[in-house]
Amino acid sequence: MYDFAVVGIGPAGARFARRAAERGYDVVAFEQGELGKPLACSGHVSLDVWEYVPDEAREELFQNEIRGARFHLGGADSEAYPFYKDEAISNAVDRVQLDKVLADAARDAGADVREQHTVTEVAEFNDRVELTVRGPEETFDVTAKMVAGSDGPRSRVRDALALPEPDEFLHGALAFDPEPDHENFVDVHLTVPEFFAWRIPRGEGGVEYGLAAAPGEDVPALFDALVEDYGVEIEHRCSGVIPIGPPDTVTSTRGFLLGDAAGQTKPFTGGGILYGMTAADCAAREIDPDRPTTLTAYENAWRDELGRDIQLGHLVRKGYSAPQPLQRAGMRLFEGEIGVHMDQPTSLFSAEQLRALLR
Ligand SMILES: Cc1cc2nc3c(=O)[nH]c(=O)nc-3n(C[C@H](O)[C@H](O)[C@H](O)COP(=O)(O)OP(=O)(O)OC[C@H]3O[C@@H](n4cnc5c(N)ncnc54)[C@H](O)[C@@H]3O)c2cc1C
């Protein structure tokens, strides 16, 4: 019997598999398709990402350095309100390759990582979990002491464990103009109901255009309008779901959720790569597969680590729906140099942000 069976090898599952294996646990991890594919993510991340990947992978992952964002209340030609640092704030990284690098790190740590394996059923008992897995050649059963559901926003494990869904699912879409662009600013357009549209220069990777919107909005039409406004030809159109939450609980008797499955995302950007990996570290540190009561320690630990920033992130997002005169006044008040960390809205109240405001 394995100690942990991990379902889904995105950033959260790969990170958990690696850390649990490093602690000496017997870990098997299943990914239904090819690692990192299909792409449905911008891979725009704070510099903290480099703490999670081996040093030698940096060169293959790095695409562009971002030092600021120009906020717009209208389209491509509308007035811009710049927010910036005189150093890098974030990086655009090769998102498909990121998953591969993180999975390789899990393999190197001793986890049994299997691509092209779909977990079709999960049954939870008092002393174990049983998984049915469809592989390329056969369907088989796996028994483990615990299951980690890191299978993304539409988590099958979450349903099997009868755990609640995140409150909301945004629909995101993105596509690329292949023309290289090494500029250091992203553009953010508060033109989409309850969220925003973006333009991210990705160095030799071209320029990404994207947006996310609340359920019920016509995302393809909004996306067409964005691209038309910029007057660009795009390719590799893709889309995905962004869970906004989190739900009240992400643990059961012998199972727990990680990453998007657990709604561990930033409500004001939809970003979940670093929150998912942070929570994965909490899980690997706190959960002992022989002591199910330690699941509560995981639940407390990740909420301690991320809860305040998620709460404040909800408030920041409310600003996207504020009346335009109020948005304009807010932009004028805060535009210029900033001292905030892009994953931590609580850093709005940091000494660094205060110093930046005074400058
Ligand atoms: C348009 C868009 C743009 C985004 N941009 C950013 C960004 O710039 N920065 C950022 O931080 N976040 C961004 N995100 C969010 C980010 O993609 C997610 O938060 C992140 O991928 C979550 O990681 P995860 O490991 O929890 O889940 P995922 O990355 O979704 O991985 C889950 C994995 O589970 C696998 N799986 C599912 N079911 C099964 C099964 N039954 N058996 C086996 N495997 C299974 C899937 O194939 C998948 O590989 C964006 C999301 C969208 C939609």
CSV table of C-alpha atoms and ligand atoms in Angstrom, one decimal:
chain,number,residue,atom,x,y,z
A,1,MET,CA,0.0,0.0,0.0
A,2,TYR,CA,1.3,3.5,-0.9
A,3,ASP,CA,1.4,6.2,1.7
A,4,PHE,CA,0.0,8.8,-0.8
A,5,ALA,CA,-1.7,8.5,-4.1
A,6,VAL,CA,-1.6,11.9,-5.9
A,7,VAL,CA,-4.3,12.6,-8.6
A,8,GLY,CA,-3.2,15.3,-11.1
A,9,ILE,CA,0.4,16.4,-11.7
A,10,GLY,CA,0.1,20.2,-12.2
A,11,PRO,CA,2.2,22.5,-10.0
A,12,ALA,CA,0.4,21.6,-6.8
A,13,GLY,CA,0.5,17.8,-7.3
A,14,ALA,CA,4.1,17.7,-8.5
A,15,ARG,CA,5.2,19.8,-5.6
A,16,PHE,CA,3.4,17.7,-3.0
A,17,ALA,CA,4.7,14.5,-4.6
A,18,ARG,CA,8.3,15.8,-4.4
A,19,ARG,CA,8.1,17.1,-0.8
A,20,ALA,CA,6.3,13.9,0.5
A,21,ALA,CA,8.8,11.7,-1.3
A,22,GLU,CA,11.7,13.7,0.2
A,23,ARG,CA,10.2,13.0,3.6
A,24,GLY,CA,10.6,9.3,2.9
A,25,TYR,CA,6.9,8.5,2.0
A,26,ASP,CA,6.0,6.1,-0.7
A,27,VAL,CA,4.2,8.2,-3.3
A,28,VAL,CA,2.5,7.4,-6.6
A,29,ALA,CA,1.3,10.2,-8.8
A,30,PHE,CA,-1.0,10.1,-11.9
A,31,GLU,CA,-1.5,12.5,-14.7
A,32,GLN,CA,-4.2,11.9,-17.2
A,33,GLY,CA,-2.4,13.4,-20.2
A,34,GLU,CA,1.0,14.7,-21.1
A,35,LEU,CA,2.5,16.9,-18.4
A,36,GLY,CA,1.7,20.6,-18.8
A,37,LYS,CA,-0.7,20.1,-21.7
A,38,PRO,CA,-3.1,21.4,-22.8
A,39,LEU,CA,-1.9,24.8,-21.9
A,40,ALA,CA,-4.5,26.9,-20.1
A,41,CYS,CA,-2.4,29.4,-18.1
A,42,SER,CA,-0.3,32.5,-18.6
A,43,GLY,CA,2.6,31.4,-16.4
A,44,HIS,CA,3.0,34.9,-15.1
A,45,VAL,CA,4.4,34.4,-11.6
A,46,SER,CA,6.2,36.3,-8.8
A,47,LEU,CA,9.9,35.7,-8.4
A,48,ASP,CA,9.1,33.3,-5.6
A,49,VAL,CA,8.7,30.6,-8.3
A,50,TRP,CA,12.5,30.2,-8.5
A,51,GLU,CA,12.5,28.8,-4.9
A,52,TYR,CA,10.4,25.8,-6.2
A,53,VAL,CA,12.5,24.8,-9.2
A,54,PRO,CA,16.0,23.5,-9.5
A,55,ASP,CA,18.5,26.3,-10.3
A,56,GLU,CA,19.6,24.7,-13.6
A,57,ALA,CA,16.0,24.8,-14.9
A,58,ARG,CA,15.8,28.6,-14.7
A,59,GLU,CA,17.2,29.3,-18.1
A,60,GLU,CA,14.8,27.0,-20.0
A,61,LEU,CA,11.8,28.3,-18.1
A,62,PHE,CA,12.5,32.1,-18.1
A,63,GLN,CA,10.8,34.1,-20.9
A,64,ASN,CA,10.6,37.7,-19.7
A,65,GLU,CA,11.1,40.1,-16.8
A,66,ILE,CA,8.1,42.2,-15.7
A,67,ARG,CA,8.7,45.4,-13.7
A,68,GLY,CA,5.2,46.9,-13.7
A,69,ALA,CA,1.6,47.0,-14.9
A,70,ARG,CA,-0.2,49.7,-16.9
A,71,PHE,CA,-3.8,49.7,-15.8
A,72,HIS,CA,-6.5,51.0,-18.2
A,73,LEU,CA,-10.2,51.7,-17.6
A,74,GLY,CA,-10.7,51.4,-21.4
A,75,GLY,CA,-9.2,49.6,-24.4
A,76,ALA,CA,-5.7,49.6,-26.0
A,77,ASP,CA,-5.6,53.4,-26.6
A,78,SER,CA,-7.1,54.5,-23.3
A,79,GLU,CA,-5.2,56.4,-20.6
A,80,ALA,CA,-2.7,54.2,-18.7
A,81,TYR,CA,-2.1,54.3,-15.0
A,82,PRO,CA,1.4,52.7,-14.4
A,83,PHE,CA,2.3,50.8,-11.3
A,84,TYR,CA,6.0,49.7,-11.2
A,85,LYS,CA,9.2,48.9,-9.3
A,86,ASP,CA,12.7,49.8,-10.5
A,87,GLU,CA,13.5,46.0,-10.3
A,88,ALA,CA,11.8,42.8,-11.4
A,89,ILE,CA,8.4,42.1,-9.9
A,90,SER,CA,7.5,39.0,-11.8
A,91,ASN,CA,8.5,36.7,-14.7
A,92,ALA,CA,6.7,35.2,-17.6
A,93,VAL,CA,7.8,31.6,-17.7
A,94,ASP,CA,7.3,28.6,-20.1
A,95,ARG,CA,4.2,27.1,-18.4
A,96,VAL,CA,4.3,23.8,-20.2
A,97,GLN,CA,7.9,23.3,-19.3
A,98,LEU,CA,7.3,24.3,-15.7
A,99,ASP,CA,5.0,21.3,-15.1
A,100,LYS,CA,7.6,19.0,-16.6
A,101,VAL,CA,10.4,20.5,-14.5
A,102,LEU,CA,8.3,20.2,-11.3
A,103,ALA,CA,7.4,16.6,-12.2
A,104,ASP,CA,11.0,15.7,-12.8
A,105,ALA,CA,11.9,17.1,-9.4
A,106,ALA,CA,9.2,14.8,-7.9
A,107,ARG,CA,10.7,11.8,-9.8
A,108,ASP,CA,14.2,12.7,-8.7
A,109,ALA,CA,12.9,12.7,-5.1
A,110,GLY,CA,11.7,9.1,-5.5
A,111,ALA,CA,8.0,9.6,-6.4
A,112,ASP,CA,6.5,7.2,-8.9
A,113,VAL,CA,5.2,9.7,-11.5
A,114,ARG,CA,3.0,8.3,-14.3
A,115,GLU,CA,1.7,10.2,-17.3
A,116,GLN,CA,-1.2,9.0,-19.5
A,117,HIS,CA,-2.9,7.5,-16.4
A,118,THR,CA,-6.4,8.7,-15.6
A,119,VAL,CA,-7.9,8.1,-12.2
A,120,THR,CA,-11.5,7.2,-12.9
A,121,GLU,CA,-12.8,6.4,-9.4
A,122,VAL,CA,-11.8,7.0,-5.8
A,123,ALA,CA,-13.3,5.2,-2.8
A,124,GLU,CA,-12.5,6.3,0.7
A,125,PHE,CA,-12.6,3.9,3.7
A,126,ASN,CA,-11.6,4.4,7.3
A,127,ASP,CA,-8.2,2.8,6.9
A,128,ARG,CA,-7.4,3.4,3.2
A,129,VAL,CA,-8.4,4.8,-0.2
A,130,GLU,CA,-8.8,2.7,-3.3
A,131,LEU,CA,-8.3,4.3,-6.8
A,132,THR,CA,-9.2,2.9,-10.2
A,133,VAL,CA,-6.7,4.0,-12.7
A,134,ARG,CA,-7.0,3.7,-16.5
A,135,GLY,CA,-3.5,3.5,-18.0
A,136,PRO,CA,-2.4,3.2,-21.7
A,137,GLU,CA,-2.5,-0.6,-21.6
A,138,GLU,CA,-4.8,-1.6,-18.7
A,139,THR,CA,-7.1,-0.5,-16.0
A,140,PHE,CA,-6.0,-1.3,-12.5
A,141,ASP,CA,-6.6,-0.6,-8.8
A,142,VAL,CA,-4.2,1.2,-6.4
A,143,THR,CA,-4.5,1.3,-2.6
A,144,ALA,CA,-3.0,4.1,-0.5
A,145,LYS,CA,-3.3,5.4,3.0
A,146,MET,CA,-4.3,8.8,1.7
A,147,VAL,CA,-5.3,10.5,-1.6
A,148,ALA,CA,-4.3,14.0,-2.6
A,149,GLY,CA,-6.7,15.6,-5.1
A,150,SER,CA,-4.6,18.0,-7.1
A,151,ASP,CA,-6.7,17.4,-10.2
A,152,GLY,CA,-7.5,21.0,-11.1
A,153,PRO,CA,-10.6,23.2,-10.8
A,154,ARG,CA,-13.2,20.5,-11.9
A,155,SER,CA,-11.7,18.0,-9.5
A,156,ARG,CA,-13.1,14.5,-9.7
A,157,VAL,CA,-11.5,13.6,-6.3
A,158,ARG,CA,-13.3,16.5,-4.7
A,159,ASP,CA,-16.6,15.0,-5.9
A,160,ALA,CA,-15.6,11.5,-4.8
A,161,LEU,CA,-14.8,12.7,-1.3
A,162,ALA,CA,-18.0,14.7,-1.2
A,163,LEU,CA,-16.1,17.9,-0.5
A,164,PRO,CA,-17.6,21.3,-1.3
A,165,GLU,CA,-16.9,23.2,-4.5
A,166,PRO,CA,-15.2,26.6,-4.6
A,167,ASP,CA,-17.8,29.5,-4.7
A,168,GLU,CA,-17.2,30.6,-8.3
A,169,PHE,CA,-15.6,29.4,-11.5
A,170,LEU,CA,-14.3,32.1,-13.9
A,171,HIS,CA,-13.9,31.3,-17.5
A,172,GLY,CA,-10.4,32.3,-18.9
A,173,ALA,CA,-9.2,32.5,-22.5
A,174,LEU,CA,-5.8,33.4,-24.0
A,175,ALA,CA,-3.9,33.4,-27.3
A,176,PHE,CA,-0.6,34.5,-28.7
A,177,ASP,CA,0.8,37.0,-31.2
A,178,PRO,CA,4.1,35.3,-32.2
A,179,GLU,CA,6.0,38.7,-32.6
A,180,PRO,CA,8.7,38.8,-29.9
A,181,ASP,CA,8.3,41.5,-27.3
A,182,HIS,CA,10.8,42.1,-24.5
A,183,GLU,CA,9.0,45.1,-22.9
A,184,ASN,CA,8.8,45.0,-19.1
A,185,PHE,CA,5.2,46.1,-18.6
A,186,VAL,CA,2.0,44.1,-18.7
A,187,ASP,CA,-1.3,45.9,-19.6
A,188,VAL,CA,-4.4,45.3,-17.6
A,189,HIS,CA,-7.8,46.4,-18.9
A,190,LEU,CA,-10.7,46.7,-16.4
A,191,THR,CA,-13.1,46.3,-19.3
A,192,VAL,CA,-14.5,42.8,-18.5
A,193,PRO,CA,-17.4,42.4,-16.1
A,194,GLU,CA,-16.0,41.5,-12.6
A,195,PHE,CA,-12.5,40.8,-13.8
A,196,PHE,CA,-10.0,42.0,-16.4
A,197,ALA,CA,-8.2,41.5,-19.7
A,198,TRP,CA,-4.5,41.4,-20.1
A,199,ARG,CA,-1.5,41.7,-22.5
A,200,ILE,CA,1.7,40.0,-21.4
A,201,PRO,CA,5.0,40.5,-23.4
A,202,ARG,CA,6.8,37.1,-23.3
A,203,GLY,CA,10.1,37.9,-24.9
A,204,GLU,CA,10.8,35.5,-27.7
A,205,GLY,CA,7.6,33.7,-26.8
A,206,GLY,CA,5.6,36.6,-28.4
A,207,VAL,CA,2.8,38.5,-26.8
A,208,GLU,CA,-0.1,36.9,-24.9
A,209,TYR,CA,-3.6,38.4,-24.9
A,210,GLY,CA,-6.1,37.0,-22.4
A,211,LEU,CA,-9.0,37.7,-20.2
A,212,ALA,CA,-11.2,36.0,-17.6
A,213,ALA,CA,-14.8,36.7,-16.8
A,214,ALA,CA,-17.6,35.7,-14.4
A,215,PRO,CA,-19.9,32.8,-15.3
A,216,GLY,CA,-22.6,33.8,-17.9
A,217,GLU,CA,-20.4,36.3,-19.8
A,218,ASP,CA,-19.8,35.7,-23.5
A,219,VAL,CA,-16.0,35.1,-23.1
A,220,PRO,CA,-15.3,34.3,-26.8
A,221,ALA,CA,-17.0,37.6,-27.9
A,222,LEU,CA,-15.1,39.6,-25.2
A,223,PHE,CA,-11.9,38.0,-26.3
A,224,ASP,CA,-12.6,38.8,-30.0
A,225,ALA,CA,-13.2,42.4,-29.0
A,226,LEU,CA,-9.9,42.6,-27.1
A,227,VAL,CA,-7.9,41.2,-30.0
A,228,GLU,CA,-9.6,43.4,-32.5
A,229,ASP,CA,-9.0,46.5,-30.3
A,230,TYR,CA,-5.2,45.7,-30.4
A,231,GLY,CA,-5.4,44.9,-34.1
A,232,VAL,CA,-3.3,41.7,-33.9
A,233,GLU,CA,-3.3,38.3,-35.5
A,234,ILE,CA,-3.4,35.6,-32.9
A,235,GLU,CA,-2.7,31.9,-32.7
A,236,HIS,CA,-2.9,29.0,-30.2
A,237,ARG,CA,-6.2,30.0,-28.7
A,238,CYS,CA,-6.9,28.2,-25.5
A,239,SER,CA,-9.2,28.4,-22.5
A,240,GLY,CA,-9.5,27.2,-18.9
A,241,VAL,CA,-11.4,27.6,-15.7
A,242,ILE,CA,-10.3,29.6,-12.6
A,243,PRO,CA,-11.8,28.6,-9.3
A,244,ILE,CA,-12.4,31.4,-6.8
A,245,GLY,CA,-13.0,30.4,-3.2
A,246,PRO,CA,-11.9,28.7,-1.1
A,247,PRO,CA,-14.5,26.3,0.1
A,248,ASP,CA,-15.0,25.8,3.9
A,249,THR,CA,-13.1,22.5,4.0
A,250,VAL,CA,-10.7,20.7,1.7
A,251,THR,CA,-10.1,17.6,3.8
A,252,SER,CA,-12.0,14.4,4.4
A,253,THR,CA,-11.3,11.2,6.4
A,254,ARG,CA,-8.4,10.0,4.2
A,255,GLY,CA,-8.2,12.6,1.5
A,256,PHE,CA,-7.3,16.2,0.9
A,257,LEU,CA,-7.3,18.7,-1.9
A,258,LEU,CA,-4.5,20.9,-3.2
A,259,GLY,CA,-4.2,23.8,-5.6
A,260,ASP,CA,-7.1,24.7,-7.9
A,261,ALA,CA,-9.1,21.6,-6.6
A,262,ALA,CA,-9.1,23.4,-3.3
A,263,GLY,CA,-9.7,26.9,-4.7
A,264,GLN,CA,-6.3,28.0,-3.5
A,265,THR,CA,-6.1,31.0,-6.0
A,266,LYS,CA,-5.7,34.7,-5.8
A,267,PRO,CA,-9.3,36.1,-6.2
A,268,PHE,CA,-8.0,39.3,-7.7
A,269,THR,CA,-5.8,37.7,-10.5
A,270,GLY,CA,-6.9,34.1,-10.7
A,271,GLY,CA,-3.2,33.1,-10.2
A,272,GLY,CA,-2.8,29.8,-8.4
A,273,ILE,CA,0.6,28.4,-9.2
A,274,LEU,CA,2.3,29.7,-6.1
A,275,TYR,CA,-0.6,29.4,-3.8
A,276,GLY,CA,-1.1,25.7,-4.8
A,277,MET,CA,2.6,25.0,-4.2
A,278,THR,CA,2.6,26.8,-0.9
A,279,ALA,CA,-0.4,24.7,0.2
A,280,ALA,CA,1.4,21.6,-1.1
A,281,ASP,CA,4.4,22.3,1.2
A,282,CYS,CA,2.0,22.7,4.1
A,283,ALA,CA,0.4,19.3,3.3
A,284,ALA,CA,3.7,17.5,3.0
A,285,ARG,CA,4.9,19.1,6.3
A,286,GLU,CA,1.8,18.4,8.3
A,287,ILE,CA,0.1,15.2,7.1
A,288,ASP,CA,1.2,11.9,8.4
A,289,PRO,CA,-0.6,9.2,6.4
A,290,ASP,CA,-0.8,6.9,9.4
A,291,ARG,CA,-2.6,9.6,11.5
A,292,PRO,CA,-5.6,11.0,9.7
A,293,THR,CA,-6.1,13.6,12.5
A,294,THR,CA,-3.1,15.4,11.0
A,295,LEU,CA,-5.4,16.4,8.1
A,296,THR,CA,-6.7,19.1,10.4
A,297,ALA,CA,-3.2,20.4,10.9
A,298,TYR,CA,-2.9,20.8,7.1
A,299,GLU,CA,-6.2,22.6,6.9
A,300,ASN,CA,-5.1,25.1,9.5
A,301,ALA,CA,-1.6,25.5,8.2
A,302,TRP,CA,-2.6,26.5,4.6
A,303,ARG,CA,-5.3,28.8,5.8
A,304,ASP,CA,-2.8,30.4,8.2
A,305,GLU,CA,-0.4,30.9,5.3
A,306,LEU,CA,-2.8,32.1,2.6
A,307,GLY,CA,-6.1,33.0,4.3
A,308,ARG,CA,-5.5,36.7,4.9
A,309,ASP,CA,-4.1,37.3,1.4
A,310,ILE,CA,-7.1,35.5,-0.1
A,311,GLN,CA,-9.6,37.5,2.0
A,312,LEU,CA,-7.9,40.8,1.0
A,313,GLY,CA,-7.7,39.6,-2.6
A,314,HIS,CA,-11.5,39.4,-2.6
A,315,LEU,CA,-11.7,43.0,-1.6
A,316,VAL,CA,-9.2,44.1,-4.2
A,317,ARG,CA,-11.4,42.3,-6.8
A,318,LYS,CA,-14.4,44.3,-5.8
A,319,GLY,CA,-12.6,47.4,-7.0
A,320,TYR,CA,-12.8,46.0,-10.6
A,321,SER,CA,-16.6,46.6,-10.4
A,322,ALA,CA,-16.5,50.0,-8.7
A,323,PRO,CA,-17.9,53.0,-10.6
A,324,GLN,CA,-15.4,54.5,-13.1
A,325,PRO,CA,-14.9,57.8,-11.3
A,326,LEU,CA,-14.0,56.0,-8.1
A,327,GLN,CA,-11.6,53.7,-10.1
A,328,ARG,CA,-10.0,56.7,-11.7
A,329,ALA,CA,-9.5,58.4,-8.4
A,330,GLY,CA,-8.0,55.3,-6.9
A,331,MET,CA,-5.6,54.8,-9.8
A,332,ARG,CA,-4.4,58.4,-9.6
A,333,LEU,CA,-3.9,58.1,-5.9
A,334,PHE,CA,-1.8,55.0,-6.0
A,335,GLU,CA,-0.1,55.1,-9.5
A,336,GLY,CA,3.7,55.3,-9.7
A,337,GLU,CA,6.2,53.3,-7.8
A,338,ILE,CA,4.9,50.5,-5.6
A,339,GLY,CA,6.2,48.3,-2.8
A,340,VAL,CA,3.8,45.4,-3.0
A,341,HIS,CA,4.4,41.7,-3.5
A,342,MET,CA,2.1,40.4,-6.3
A,343,ASP,CA,1.1,37.3,-4.4
A,344,GLN,CA,0.4,39.2,-1.1
A,345,PRO,CA,-2.3,41.9,-1.1
A,346,THR,CA,-1.5,42.2,2.6
A,347,SER,CA,1.8,43.8,1.5
A,348,LEU,CA,-0.4,46.9,0.6
A,349,PHE,CA,0.1,47.7,4.2
A,350,SER,CA,3.8,47.0,4.3
A,351,ALA,CA,6.6,49.5,5.2
A,352,GLU,CA,7.9,49.1,1.7
A,353,GLN,CA,4.6,50.2,0.2
A,354,LEU,CA,4.4,53.1,2.6
A,355,ARG,CA,7.9,54.2,1.6
A,356,ALA,CA,7.0,53.9,-2.1
A,357,LEU,CA,3.8,56.0,-1.6
A,358,LEU,CA,5.8,58.7,0.2
A,359,ARG,CA,8.4,58.8,-2.6
B,1,LIG,C1,-6.5,31.6,-18.6
B,1,LIG,C2,-5.8,31.3,-17.3
B,1,LIG,C3,-4.6,32.0,-17.1
B,1,LIG,C4,-3.9,31.8,-15.9
B,1,LIG,N1,-2.8,32.5,-15.6
B,1,LIG,C5,-2.1,32.3,-14.5
B,1,LIG,C6,-0.9,33.0,-14.2
B,1,LIG,O1,-0.4,33.8,-15.0
B,1,LIG,N2,-0.2,32.7,-13.0
B,1,LIG,C7,-0.7,31.8,-12.1
B,1,LIG,O2,-0.1,31.7,-11.0
B,1,LIG,N3,-1.9,31.1,-12.4
B,1,LIG,C8,-2.5,31.3,-13.5
B,1,LIG,N4,-3.7,30.6,-13.8
B,1,LIG,C9,-4.1,29.6,-12.8
B,1,LIG,C10,-3.2,28.4,-12.8
B,1,LIG,O3,-3.2,27.8,-14.1
B,1,LIG,C11,-3.7,27.4,-11.8
B,1,LIG,O4,-4.0,28.0,-10.6
B,1,LIG,C12,-2.7,26.2,-11.6
B,1,LIG,O5,-2.5,25.6,-12.8
B,1,LIG,C13,-3.2,25.3,-10.6
B,1,LIG,O6,-2.4,24.2,-10.5
B,1,LIG,P1,-2.9,22.8,-10.0
B,1,LIG,O7,-1.7,21.9,-9.9
B,1,LIG,O8,-3.8,23.0,-8.8
B,1,LIG,O9,-3.9,22.3,-11.2
B,1,LIG,P2,-3.6,22.1,-12.7
B,1,LIG,O10,-2.5,22.9,-13.2
B,1,LIG,O11,-5.0,22.3,-13.4
B,1,LIG,O12,-3.2,20.6,-12.8
B,1,LIG,C14,-4.2,19.6,-12.6
B,1,LIG,C15,-3.8,18.4,-13.3
B,1,LIG,O13,-4.6,17.3,-13.0
B,1,LIG,C16,-4.8,16.5,-14.1
B,1,LIG,N5,-6.0,15.7,-13.9
B,1,LIG,C17,-7.3,16.1,-13.8
B,1,LIG,N6,-8.1,15.1,-13.6
B,1,LIG,C18,-7.3,13.9,-13.5
B,1,LIG,C19,-7.6,12.6,-13.3
B,1,LIG,N7,-8.9,12.1,-13.1
B,1,LIG,N8,-6.6,11.7,-13.3
B,1,LIG,C20,-5.3,12.1,-13.5
B,1,LIG,N9,-5.0,13.4,-13.8
B,1,LIG,C21,-6.0,14.3,-13.7
B,1,LIG,C22,-5.0,17.5,-15.3
B,1,LIG,O14,-4.7,17.0,-16.5
B,1,LIG,C23,-3.9,18.5,-14.8
B,1,LIG,O15,-2.6,18.3,-15.4
B,1,LIG,C24,-4.4,30.8,-15.0
B,1,LIG,C25,-5.5,30.1,-15.3
B,1,LIG,C26,-6.2,30.3,-16.5
B,1,LIG,C27,-7.5,29.5,-16.8
